[in-house]
Amino acid sequence: MKGFLEYVPGDSVLHRMNPVAKLVCALFISVACFCTSSFMLLALILIIDFALAASCKMTRQAAQLAKAVAIFSVVLAVIALLTTPVGTELVQLPWGYIGTGSIAAAALVLMRLVACAVPLFLVMYITKLNDLANSMVKILHVPYKYAFTFTSAVHFIPVFMNDMAGIMEAQTARGVEFDGGFAKKVRLMVPLCVPLLVSSVRKTNSAAIAAEVRGFNVRTRQSGFKAYPFSARDVVALLACVCILALAIATNYVPIP
Amino acid sequence: MIEFRDVSASYDGELAVLDRVSFTIPNGDFVAFVGTNGAGKSTTMRLINGLLKPTAGDVLIDGVSTANLRTSELAAKVGFLFQNPDRQICCNTVREELMFGFKAQGRECADAEGRVDAMIERFGFDPDAEPFLLNRGTRQLLALASIIVLETPVIVLDEPTTGLDFRECSKVMEIIAGLNVRGTTVIMVCHDMEVTADYAKRVIAMTEGHVVDDGPTFEVLRNPNTLQRAHLLPSQIVDISMRLGDVAPAIASSSIARANSLDQMSTAIYEFISSHAGTGASPALGSDEGLGA
Ligand SMILES: Nc1ncnc2c1ncn2[C@@H]1O[C@H](COP(=O)(O)OP(=O)(O)OP(=O)(O)O)[C@@H](O)[C@H]1O
Ligand SMILES: [Mg+2]
């Protein structure tokens, strides 16, 4: 999982967009996914997601993400399937039935989560974390402390994953067998949380000290050197996303399949 | 016996980190791998215990290819000390940590308890101490102890002395040398040429995924071509003996130019001075104020 959520340099239009605009656009699209139950619109959003990913050469990452999110949402989809007795009855259950409508509901859950997650993660891949944090501080007036917490948290994900891989490697070398069933794997991994925790605490502590000695506390909103102006491109993108959101809300009143 | 036959390896499947590396390490050898950062030394170590499988060629442990063995099976043959002891230590007490290997490998070993006790005695550990609260050197010793308590015929050590002070370093190396005397094959990665010169019998020098030189320790450390290609600086005694050898033919032909350790060097210098004492001029330096004058 090397490079998970790590910035991939590029020069596409999306790469050059204002970081805050990107984030807000992604949020609009995600919210739109939850405002609608229309298959057509969700499919359209998915197409837009992948078109955007393709425009910045992130198709592979987007596909990986979509797959990962889909796997996680299967549980939710199954719950939806079992608890939404709608449509023509197909399978009788002790508490209801699975109908054609239940299948539609399950599919809707899957599509919605994938369509909603892809743009949010995409932002991480095409925006430098520092830019994202600094622009949030400058434009949205988010206190630097919180922005920093956010960036460090994201920054540490690959570091911890790397650590965990290293720890598992060390234990494998001592004879622990991680290959095997999922339950066995989890049981073996639990004790390894100790070394992971120890190394995390050590790392966090030194990161805090490093920030402190470099004047973390005296930093203000004006400290950042780089300016993050909005351009026409950003405004257009924002408007487009507002339209998508409006469309999503409209589908609740105007029936579309 | 460990055999690398034209081994190539890569992490991402594209960039070759090792390129057709071949060598054979017989039982009981003490080999040091030296070379620049990123030369592929740790990668070679990973290949030995099967954490990484070669993309081409074959790694044979006692004649069996690692491709057909699981790392957990190999763990009974090859003990592996990682550079960072904190990745290895995972139990709540020193005693549990030392027992962990037996449990992990599911080895029914009648004298496991006895061996653990002996290890605690030998290293002077507090058996109930919390491993993570020990200092850096002791953690390294604990990680080492938890490997050697298993008495595997081969031990692989990735930079066992990095970050240790002189006293801890000697302690670790003396223990390793003791194991080697009793027949354990020792393979280590080491950036410290003094340690390498003091302990290793054989050196394999690597750069950019290739083996540059492979031979008895001092043949490698005295080969100017190897030193240059692998960006190595020989141990200080070897360095000074080579430099003095270059100064004058009389020294080059004396045992000074062949001295590899501090003891050999002091004896050689003493002999040199004695043999030139009273001759008036020093033929070595070609002047009246020479060494023996
Ligand atoms: N887990 C990994 N994934 C991808 N590439 C890696 C990984 N580990 C090492 N490499 C790369 O493989 C090459 C060889 O690395 P290796 O760790 O074997 O070097 P080394 O000789 O042990 O160096 P050092 O002296 O710094 O420990 C390096 O270019 C390194 O970037
Ligand atoms: Mg290394």
Coordinates of C-alpha atoms and ligand atoms in Angstrom, one line a residue:
Chain A
M1 CA 0.0 0.0 0.0
K2 CA 2.9 2.3 -0.6
G3 CA 1.8 5.8 -1.6
F4 CA -1.6 5.5 0.0
L5 CA -3.2 9.0 0.1
E6 CA 0.1 10.4 -0.8
Y7 CA 0.4 13.4 -3.1
V8 CA 1.1 12.5 -6.7
P9 CA 2.7 15.4 -8.6
G10 CA 1.1 16.6 -11.8
D11 CA 0.2 19.6 -13.9
S12 CA -3.4 19.0 -14.7
V13 CA -6.2 21.6 -14.4
L14 CA -7.3 19.9 -11.2
H15 CA -3.8 19.9 -9.8
R16 CA -3.6 23.7 -10.4
M17 CA -7.0 24.5 -8.9
N18 CA -7.2 26.3 -5.6
P19 CA -7.0 23.7 -2.8
V20 CA -10.0 25.1 -0.9
A21 CA -12.1 25.1 -4.1
K22 CA -11.1 21.5 -4.7
L23 CA -12.1 20.5 -1.2
V24 CA -15.4 22.4 -1.3
C25 CA -16.2 20.9 -4.8
A26 CA -15.5 17.4 -3.5
L27 CA -17.7 18.1 -0.5
F28 CA -20.6 19.4 -2.7
I29 CA -20.4 16.2 -4.8
S30 CA -20.3 14.0 -1.8
V31 CA -23.2 15.7 -0.2
A32 CA -25.1 15.5 -3.5
C33 CA -24.7 11.7 -3.3
F34 CA -26.6 11.6 -0.1
C35 CA -29.3 14.0 -1.2
T36 CA -30.5 11.8 -4.0
S37 CA -31.8 8.3 -4.5
S38 CA -31.7 8.5 -8.3
F39 CA -29.7 5.8 -10.0
M40 CA -29.3 8.0 -13.0
L41 CA -27.8 10.8 -11.1
L42 CA -25.5 8.6 -9.0
A43 CA -24.3 6.9 -12.2
L44 CA -23.7 10.4 -13.7
I45 CA -21.7 11.4 -10.6
L46 CA -19.7 8.2 -10.8
I47 CA -18.9 9.0 -14.4
I48 CA -17.9 12.5 -13.5
D49 CA -15.7 11.1 -10.7
F50 CA -13.8 8.9 -13.1
A51 CA -13.7 11.6 -15.8
L52 CA -12.1 13.9 -13.3
A53 CA -9.7 11.2 -12.1
A54 CA -8.8 10.5 -15.7
S55 CA -8.2 14.2 -16.4
C56 CA -5.4 14.2 -13.8
K57 CA -4.1 10.7 -14.6
M58 CA -5.4 9.2 -11.4
T59 CA -7.6 6.5 -13.0
R60 CA -5.7 3.7 -11.4
Q61 CA -5.8 5.2 -7.9
A62 CA -9.5 6.0 -8.3
A63 CA -10.3 2.5 -9.3
Q64 CA -8.3 1.1 -6.3
L65 CA -10.2 3.5 -4.0
A66 CA -13.5 2.6 -5.6
K67 CA -12.8 -1.1 -5.0
A68 CA -11.7 -0.6 -1.4
V69 CA -14.7 1.5 -0.6
A70 CA -17.0 -1.0 -2.3
I71 CA -15.6 -3.8 -0.2
F72 CA -16.2 -1.8 3.0
S73 CA -19.7 -0.9 1.9
V74 CA -20.7 -4.5 1.2
V75 CA -21.5 -4.9 4.9
L76 CA -23.9 -1.9 4.7
A77 CA -25.3 -3.1 1.4
V78 CA -26.1 -6.5 3.0
I79 CA -27.8 -4.8 5.9
A80 CA -29.8 -2.7 3.5
L81 CA -30.7 -5.8 1.5
L82 CA -32.0 -7.6 4.6
T83 CA -33.9 -4.7 6.2
T84 CA -35.6 -3.1 3.2
P85 CA -38.7 -5.2 2.4
V86 CA -39.8 -3.4 -0.7
G87 CA -40.9 -4.5 -4.1
T88 CA -41.9 -8.0 -5.4
E89 CA -41.0 -10.7 -2.9
L90 CA -38.1 -12.8 -3.9
V91 CA -36.9 -14.5 -0.6
Q92 CA -38.9 -15.0 2.5
L93 CA -37.1 -13.9 5.7
P94 CA -38.2 -14.5 9.4
W95 CA -38.6 -10.8 9.8
G96 CA -39.7 -9.7 6.3
Y97 CA -38.5 -10.5 2.8
I98 CA -36.0 -9.6 0.2
G99 CA -37.6 -8.0 -2.7
T100 CA -36.6 -6.3 -5.9
G101 CA -36.7 -3.1 -4.0
S102 CA -34.2 -4.4 -1.4
I103 CA -31.7 -5.2 -4.2
A104 CA -32.2 -1.7 -5.5
A105 CA -31.6 -0.3 -2.0
A106 CA -28.4 -2.3 -1.6
A107 CA -27.1 -1.2 -4.9
L108 CA -27.9 2.3 -4.1
V109 CA -25.9 2.1 -0.9
L110 CA -22.9 0.8 -2.7
M111 CA -23.1 3.4 -5.5
R112 CA -23.7 6.2 -3.1
L113 CA -20.7 5.4 -0.9
V114 CA -18.3 4.9 -3.9
A115 CA -19.5 8.0 -5.7
C116 CA -19.1 10.0 -2.5
A117 CA -15.7 8.7 -1.4
V118 CA -13.8 8.9 -4.7
P119 CA -13.8 12.7 -5.0
L120 CA -12.8 13.2 -1.4
F121 CA -9.8 10.9 -1.6
L122 CA -8.9 12.2 -5.0
V123 CA -8.4 15.6 -3.4
M124 CA -5.7 14.1 -1.3
Y125 CA -3.9 12.6 -4.2
I126 CA -3.8 15.8 -6.2
T127 CA -3.2 18.4 -3.5
K128 CA -0.1 18.8 -1.4
L129 CA -1.1 18.5 2.2
N130 CA 0.7 21.6 3.1
D131 CA -1.2 23.6 0.4
L132 CA -4.4 22.2 1.7
A133 CA -3.7 23.1 5.3
N134 CA -2.2 26.5 4.5
S135 CA -5.1 27.5 2.2
M136 CA -7.6 26.4 4.8
V137 CA -5.8 28.6 7.3
K138 CA -5.7 31.6 4.9
I139 CA -9.0 31.4 3.2
L140 CA -11.3 29.6 5.6
H141 CA -9.6 31.0 8.7
V142 CA -9.2 27.5 10.3
P143 CA -6.8 27.9 13.3
Y144 CA -3.4 26.7 12.3
K145 CA -3.4 24.3 15.2
Y146 CA -6.3 22.3 13.8
A147 CA -5.0 22.4 10.2
F148 CA -1.7 21.1 11.5
T149 CA -3.4 18.3 13.5
F150 CA -5.2 17.3 10.3
T151 CA -2.1 17.3 8.1
S152 CA 0.0 15.4 10.6
A153 CA -2.8 12.8 11.0
V154 CA -2.9 12.2 7.3
H155 CA 0.8 12.4 7.0
F156 CA 1.3 9.6 9.6
I157 CA -1.0 7.1 7.9
P158 CA 1.7 5.8 5.5
V159 CA 4.3 6.1 8.2
F160 CA 2.2 3.8 10.5
M161 CA 1.4 1.5 7.7
N162 CA 5.1 1.2 7.0
D163 CA 5.8 0.6 10.7
M164 CA 3.1 -2.1 10.9
A165 CA 4.6 -3.8 7.8
G166 CA 8.0 -3.7 9.4
I167 CA 6.8 -5.1 12.7
M168 CA 4.9 -7.9 10.9
E169 CA 8.0 -8.7 8.9
A170 CA 10.1 -8.9 12.1
Q171 CA 7.6 -11.2 13.7
T172 CA 7.4 -13.4 10.6
A173 CA 11.2 -13.7 10.7
R174 CA 10.8 -15.1 14.3
G175 CA 8.3 -17.7 13.1
V176 CA 4.9 -16.1 13.5
E177 CA 2.7 -17.2 10.6
F178 CA 0.5 -14.5 9.3
D179 CA -0.8 -16.4 6.4
G180 CA -4.0 -18.1 7.3
G181 CA -7.6 -17.1 8.0
F182 CA -8.7 -13.6 8.7
A183 CA -9.6 -14.3 12.3
K184 CA -6.2 -15.9 12.9
K185 CA -4.4 -13.0 11.3
V186 CA -6.3 -10.5 13.6
R187 CA -5.5 -12.6 16.7
L188 CA -1.8 -12.6 15.8
M189 CA -1.8 -8.9 15.0
V190 CA -3.3 -7.7 18.3
P191 CA -0.2 -8.2 20.4
L192 CA 1.8 -6.3 17.7
C193 CA -0.2 -3.2 18.5
V194 CA 2.1 -2.8 21.4
P195 CA 5.3 -2.1 19.4
L196 CA 3.2 0.0 17.0
L197 CA 1.8 2.1 19.8
V198 CA 5.3 2.5 21.4
S199 CA 6.8 3.7 18.1
S200 CA 3.8 5.9 17.4
V201 CA 4.1 7.6 20.8
R202 CA 7.8 8.1 20.3
K203 CA 7.3 9.6 16.8
T204 CA 4.4 11.8 17.9
N205 CA 6.4 13.1 20.7
S206 CA 9.4 13.9 18.6
A207 CA 7.2 15.5 16.0
A208 CA 5.7 17.7 18.6
I209 CA 9.1 18.8 19.9
A210 CA 10.3 19.4 16.4
A211 CA 7.3 21.7 15.7
E212 CA 7.8 23.4 19.0
V213 CA 11.4 24.3 18.5
R214 CA 10.6 25.7 15.0
G215 CA 8.2 28.2 16.5
F216 CA 4.9 26.4 16.1
N217 CA 3.3 28.6 18.7
V218 CA 4.2 31.9 17.1
R219 CA 2.7 31.0 13.8
T220 CA -0.4 33.0 12.7
R221 CA -2.7 33.2 9.7
Q222 CA -0.4 35.7 8.1
S223 CA 2.8 33.6 8.5
G224 CA 2.3 31.6 5.3
F225 CA 4.2 33.0 2.4
K226 CA 2.2 31.5 -0.4
A227 CA -1.1 33.2 -1.4
Y228 CA -4.0 31.1 -2.6
P229 CA -6.1 33.3 -4.9
F230 CA -9.3 32.1 -6.5
S231 CA -9.3 32.1 -10.3
A232 CA -12.2 32.0 -12.8
R233 CA -11.5 28.3 -13.1
D234 CA -12.3 27.7 -9.4
V235 CA -15.5 29.7 -9.6
V236 CA -16.7 27.7 -12.6
A237 CA -15.9 24.5 -10.9
L238 CA -17.7 25.6 -7.8
L239 CA -20.7 26.6 -9.8
A240 CA -20.8 23.3 -11.6
C241 CA -20.7 21.5 -8.3
V242 CA -23.5 23.7 -6.9
C243 CA -25.5 22.7 -10.0
I244 CA -24.9 19.0 -9.3
L245 CA -26.0 19.5 -5.7
A246 CA -29.1 21.4 -6.8
L247 CA -29.9 18.6 -9.3
A248 CA -29.5 16.0 -6.5
I249 CA -32.0 17.9 -4.3
A250 CA -34.3 18.3 -7.2
T251 CA -34.5 14.6 -7.8
N252 CA -36.4 14.3 -4.6
Y253 CA -39.3 16.4 -6.0
V254 CA -39.1 15.6 -9.7
P255 CA -39.3 11.8 -10.1
I256 CA -36.4 10.4 -12.1
P257 CA -35.5 6.7 -12.0
Chain B
M1 CA 25.1 -23.6 3.6
I2 CA 23.6 -20.6 1.9
E3 CA 23.8 -20.3 -1.8
F4 CA 22.8 -17.3 -4.0
R5 CA 22.6 -18.3 -7.7
D6 CA 22.3 -15.3 -10.0
V7 CA 19.7 -13.7 -7.7
S8 CA 17.9 -10.7 -8.8
A9 CA 15.3 -9.0 -6.6
S10 CA 12.9 -6.1 -6.7
Y11 CA 10.3 -4.6 -4.4
D12 CA 7.9 -3.2 -6.9
G13 CA 8.5 -5.7 -9.7
E14 CA 10.1 -3.1 -11.9
L15 CA 13.3 -1.6 -10.6
A16 CA 15.9 -4.3 -9.9
V17 CA 17.4 -3.7 -6.4
L18 CA 19.7 -6.7 -6.8
D19 CA 21.1 -7.7 -10.1
R20 CA 22.4 -11.3 -10.6
V21 CA 24.1 -11.7 -7.3
S22 CA 26.0 -15.0 -6.6
F23 CA 27.9 -16.2 -3.6
T24 CA 28.1 -19.2 -1.3
I25 CA 28.4 -19.1 2.4
P26 CA 29.6 -22.4 4.0
N27 CA 28.6 -23.4 7.5
G28 CA 30.5 -21.7 10.3
D29 CA 31.5 -18.7 8.2
F30 CA 31.5 -15.1 9.6
V31 CA 30.6 -12.8 6.7
A32 CA 30.2 -9.0 6.8
F33 CA 28.3 -7.3 4.0
V34 CA 29.6 -3.7 3.5
G35 CA 28.7 -1.0 1.0
T36 CA 26.9 2.3 0.5
N37 CA 23.4 3.1 1.6
G38 CA 20.9 1.5 -0.7
A39 CA 23.4 -1.0 -2.1
G40 CA 21.0 -3.8 -1.4
K41 CA 22.5 -5.3 1.7
S42 CA 19.3 -5.4 3.7
T43 CA 17.6 -6.7 0.6
T44 CA 20.1 -9.6 0.5
M45 CA 19.4 -10.3 4.2
R46 CA 15.6 -10.4 3.5
L47 CA 16.3 -12.9 0.7
I48 CA 18.2 -15.2 3.0
N49 CA 15.3 -15.7 5.4
G50 CA 12.6 -15.7 2.7
L51 CA 10.9 -12.4 3.6
L52 CA 11.5 -11.5 0.0
K53 CA 11.6 -14.0 -2.8
P54 CA 13.9 -13.5 -5.8
T55 CA 12.5 -12.4 -9.1
A56 CA 15.1 -14.4 -10.9
G57 CA 17.7 -16.9 -9.8
D58 CA 17.6 -19.1 -6.7
V59 CA 18.4 -18.8 -3.0
L60 CA 19.2 -22.1 -1.5
I61 CA 19.4 -22.8 2.2
D62 CA 21.0 -26.2 2.8
G63 CA 20.1 -27.1 -0.8
V64 CA 16.4 -26.1 -0.5
S65 CA 15.2 -23.2 -2.5
T66 CA 13.5 -20.5 -0.3
A67 CA 10.8 -20.2 -3.0
N68 CA 9.5 -23.5 -1.7
L69 CA 9.7 -22.6 2.0
R70 CA 7.7 -20.4 4.2
T71 CA 9.5 -17.8 6.3
S72 CA 8.1 -19.4 9.4
E73 CA 9.7 -22.7 8.4
L74 CA 12.9 -20.8 7.7
A75 CA 12.8 -19.2 11.1
A76 CA 13.9 -22.5 12.6
K77 CA 17.1 -22.4 10.6
V78 CA 17.8 -18.7 10.3
G79 CA 17.7 -16.3 13.2
F80 CA 17.2 -12.7 12.1
L81 CA 18.1 -9.6 14.0
F82 CA 16.6 -6.4 12.6
Q83 CA 18.3 -3.1 12.8
N84 CA 15.5 -1.6 14.9
P85 CA 14.9 -3.7 18.1
D86 CA 11.6 -1.9 18.7
R87 CA 10.0 -3.7 15.7
Q88 CA 10.9 -7.0 17.2
I89 CA 10.1 -6.6 20.8
C90 CA 6.4 -7.2 21.5
C91 CA 6.0 -8.8 24.9
N92 CA 5.4 -7.4 28.3
T93 CA 8.4 -8.8 30.2
V94 CA 11.9 -9.8 29.3
R95 CA 11.2 -13.4 30.1
E96 CA 8.1 -13.6 27.8
E97 CA 10.1 -11.9 25.1
L98 CA 12.8 -14.6 25.3
M99 CA 10.1 -17.3 25.3
F100 CA 8.3 -15.8 22.3
G101 CA 10.3 -17.5 19.6
F102 CA 9.7 -21.0 21.0
K103 CA 5.9 -20.2 21.1
A104 CA 5.8 -18.6 17.7
Q105 CA 7.5 -21.5 16.0
G106 CA 5.4 -24.0 18.0
R107 CA 8.6 -25.7 19.0
E108 CA 8.2 -28.1 21.8
C109 CA 11.5 -27.6 23.4
A110 CA 12.0 -29.4 26.7
D111 CA 14.8 -27.2 27.9
A112 CA 13.3 -23.9 26.6
E113 CA 12.8 -22.6 30.1
G114 CA 16.4 -23.6 31.0
R115 CA 17.8 -21.9 28.0
V116 CA 15.9 -18.7 28.7
D117 CA 17.2 -18.8 32.3
A118 CA 20.7 -19.2 31.0
M119 CA 20.3 -16.3 28.7
I120 CA 18.9 -14.1 31.4
E121 CA 21.9 -15.0 33.6
R122 CA 24.4 -14.5 30.8
F123 CA 23.1 -11.1 29.7
G124 CA 22.3 -10.0 33.3
F125 CA 18.7 -9.1 32.4
D126 CA 16.0 -8.5 34.9
P127 CA 13.4 -11.1 33.8
D128 CA 10.4 -9.1 34.9
A129 CA 11.5 -5.8 33.4
E130 CA 9.3 -4.0 30.9
P131 CA 11.2 -4.3 27.6
F132 CA 10.2 -0.9 26.2
L133 CA 11.5 0.9 29.2
L134 CA 15.0 -0.5 28.9
N135 CA 17.6 1.7 27.3
R136 CA 18.6 1.4 23.7
G137 CA 21.6 -0.8 24.2
T138 CA 19.8 -3.2 26.5
R139 CA 16.9 -3.4 24.0
Q140 CA 19.3 -4.3 21.3
L141 CA 20.8 -7.0 23.5
L142 CA 17.4 -8.3 24.4
A143 CA 16.4 -8.5 20.7
L144 CA 19.7 -10.4 20.1
A145 CA 19.2 -12.7 23.1
S146 CA 15.6 -13.5 21.9
I147 CA 17.1 -14.7 18.6
I148 CA 20.1 -16.6 19.8
V149 CA 18.2 -18.4 22.6
L150 CA 16.6 -20.4 19.7
E151 CA 20.0 -21.7 18.7
T152 CA 19.5 -21.5 15.0
P153 CA 22.4 -22.7 12.9
V154 CA 22.5 -19.4 11.0
I155 CA 22.1 -15.9 12.3
V156 CA 21.6 -12.8 10.2
L157 CA 22.2 -9.4 11.7
D158 CA 21.3 -6.2 10.0
E159 CA 23.5 -3.5 11.5
P160 CA 23.7 -5.0 14.9
T161 CA 25.9 -2.3 16.4
T162 CA 24.6 0.9 14.8
G163 CA 23.7 3.4 17.5
L164 CA 25.4 1.6 20.3
D165 CA 28.2 3.0 22.4
F166 CA 31.6 1.3 22.4
R167 CA 30.9 -0.8 25.5
E168 CA 27.6 -2.1 24.2
C169 CA 29.0 -2.6 20.8
S170 CA 31.8 -4.8 22.1
K171 CA 29.4 -6.7 24.3
V172 CA 27.2 -7.5 21.3
M173 CA 30.1 -8.4 19.0
E174 CA 31.8 -10.6 21.6
I175 CA 28.6 -12.6 22.0
I176 CA 28.3 -13.0 18.3
A177 CA 31.9 -14.0 17.9
G178 CA 31.4 -16.5 20.7
L179 CA 28.5 -18.1 18.8
N180 CA 30.6 -18.3 15.7
V181 CA 33.4 -20.1 17.5
R182 CA 30.8 -22.7 18.6
G183 CA 29.8 -23.2 14.9
T184 CA 27.0 -20.8 14.2
T185 CA 27.1 -19.2 10.7
V186 CA 27.1 -15.4 11.2
I187 CA 26.1 -13.1 8.4
M188 CA 26.0 -9.4 9.3
V189 CA 25.5 -6.0 7.6
C190 CA 28.0 -3.5 9.0
H191 CA 28.9 0.0 8.3
D192 CA 31.6 0.1 10.9
M193 CA 34.9 -1.0 9.3
E194 CA 36.6 -1.3 12.7
V195 CA 34.0 -3.8 13.8
T196 CA 34.2 -5.6 10.4
A197 CA 38.0 -5.8 10.6
D198 CA 38.0 -7.0 14.2
Y199 CA 35.4 -9.7 13.8
A200 CA 34.5 -10.8 10.3
K201 CA 36.4 -13.6 8.5
R202 CA 35.1 -12.7 5.1
V203 CA 33.8 -9.5 3.5
I204 CA 31.3 -9.1 0.6
A205 CA 31.3 -5.5 -0.7
M206 CA 28.3 -4.3 -2.6
T207 CA 27.2 -1.3 -4.6
E208 CA 24.0 -0.6 -6.5
G209 CA 22.8 -4.2 -6.3
H210 CA 26.1 -5.8 -7.4
V211 CA 28.8 -7.7 -5.5
V212 CA 32.0 -5.7 -6.1
D213 CA 34.3 -7.9 -4.1
D214 CA 34.1 -11.1 -2.1
G215 CA 37.0 -12.6 -0.1
P216 CA 38.9 -12.8 3.2
T217 CA 38.4 -9.6 5.2
F218 CA 41.8 -8.1 4.8
E219 CA 42.2 -8.9 1.1
V220 CA 39.0 -7.0 0.5
L221 CA 39.9 -4.1 2.8
R222 CA 43.3 -3.8 1.2
N223 CA 42.1 -3.8 -2.4
P224 CA 42.2 -0.2 -3.6
N225 CA 40.0 -0.9 -6.5
T226 CA 37.3 -2.4 -4.2
L227 CA 37.6 0.5 -1.7
Q228 CA 37.0 3.0 -4.5
R229 CA 34.2 1.2 -6.2
A230 CA 32.3 0.5 -3.0
H231 CA 33.1 3.9 -1.4
L232 CA 34.7 2.2 1.6
L233 CA 37.3 3.5 4.0
P234 CA 39.3 0.6 5.5
S235 CA 39.8 0.2 9.2
Q236 CA 42.3 2.7 10.6
I237 CA 45.1 0.2 11.2
V238 CA 44.8 -1.2 7.7
D239 CA 44.7 2.4 6.3
I240 CA 47.8 3.5 8.2
S241 CA 49.7 0.3 7.3
M242 CA 48.9 0.9 3.6
R243 CA 49.9 4.5 3.7
L244 CA 53.2 3.8 5.5
G245 CA 53.8 1.0 3.0
D246 CA 53.5 3.6 0.2
V247 CA 56.0 5.9 1.9
A248 CA 59.1 3.8 1.7
P249 CA 60.1 0.4 0.3
A250 CA 61.8 -0.6 3.6
I251 CA 58.4 -0.3 5.3
A252 CA 56.5 -1.9 2.4
S253 CA 58.7 -5.0 2.8
S254 CA 58.4 -5.1 6.6
S255 CA 55.5 -6.6 8.6
I256 CA 54.1 -3.1 9.2
A257 CA 52.6 -3.2 5.7
R258 CA 50.8 -6.4 6.6
A259 CA 49.6 -5.5 10.1
N260 CA 45.8 -5.8 10.3
S261 CA 45.2 -5.3 14.0
L262 CA 46.4 -3.1 16.7
D263 CA 48.5 -5.9 18.2
Q264 CA 50.1 -6.8 14.9
M265 CA 50.8 -3.2 14.3
S266 CA 52.5 -2.5 17.6
T267 CA 54.6 -5.7 17.3
A268 CA 55.5 -4.8 13.7
I269 CA 56.5 -1.2 14.7
Y270 CA 58.5 -2.5 17.7
E271 CA 60.4 -5.0 15.4
F272 CA 61.0 -2.4 12.8
I273 CA 62.4 0.0 15.3
S274 CA 64.5 -2.7 17.0
S275 CA 66.0 -3.9 13.7
H276 CA 66.9 -0.4 12.6
A277 CA 68.1 0.9 16.0
G278 CA 71.8 1.7 16.2
T279 CA 72.2 1.7 12.4
G280 CA 72.6 5.5 12.6
A281 CA 70.5 6.5 9.7
S282 CA 67.0 5.2 9.1
P283 CA 66.9 3.5 5.7
A284 CA 63.2 3.6 5.8
L285 CA 62.9 7.3 5.7
G286 CA 66.2 8.0 4.0
S287 CA 67.1 10.8 6.5
D288 CA 69.2 11.1 9.6
E289 CA 66.2 11.8 11.9
G290 CA 64.5 8.6 11.0
L291 CA 62.6 6.2 13.3
G292 CA 65.6 4.2 14.5
A293 CA 68.1 7.1 15.0
Ligands
LIG1 N1 10.3 -1.9 1.2 C1 10.9 -1.3 0.2 N2 10.1 -0.9 -0.9 C2 10.7 -0.4 -2.0 N3 12.0 -0.2 -2.2 C3 12.8 -0.5 -1.2 C4 12.3 -1.1 0.1 N4 13.3 -1.3 0.9 C5 14.4 -0.9 0.2 N5 14.1 -0.4 -1.0 C6 15.1 0.1 -2.0 O1 16.0 -0.9 -2.3 C7 17.3 -0.4 -2.5 C8 18.2 -1.2 -1.6 O2 17.8 -1.1 -0.3 P1 18.5 -1.8 0.9 O3 17.7 -1.5 2.1 O4 18.7 -3.2 0.6 O5 19.9 -1.1 1.0 P2 21.0 -1.2 2.1 O6 22.2 -1.7 1.4 O7 20.5 -2.1 3.2 O8 21.2 0.3 2.6 P3 21.4 0.8 4.1 O9 22.9 0.8 4.3 O10 20.9 2.2 3.9 O11 20.7 0.0 5.0 C9 17.2 1.1 -2.1 O12 17.3 1.8 -3.3 C10 15.9 1.2 -1.4 O13 15.4 2.5 -1.7
MG2 MG 19.9 -1.7 5.3

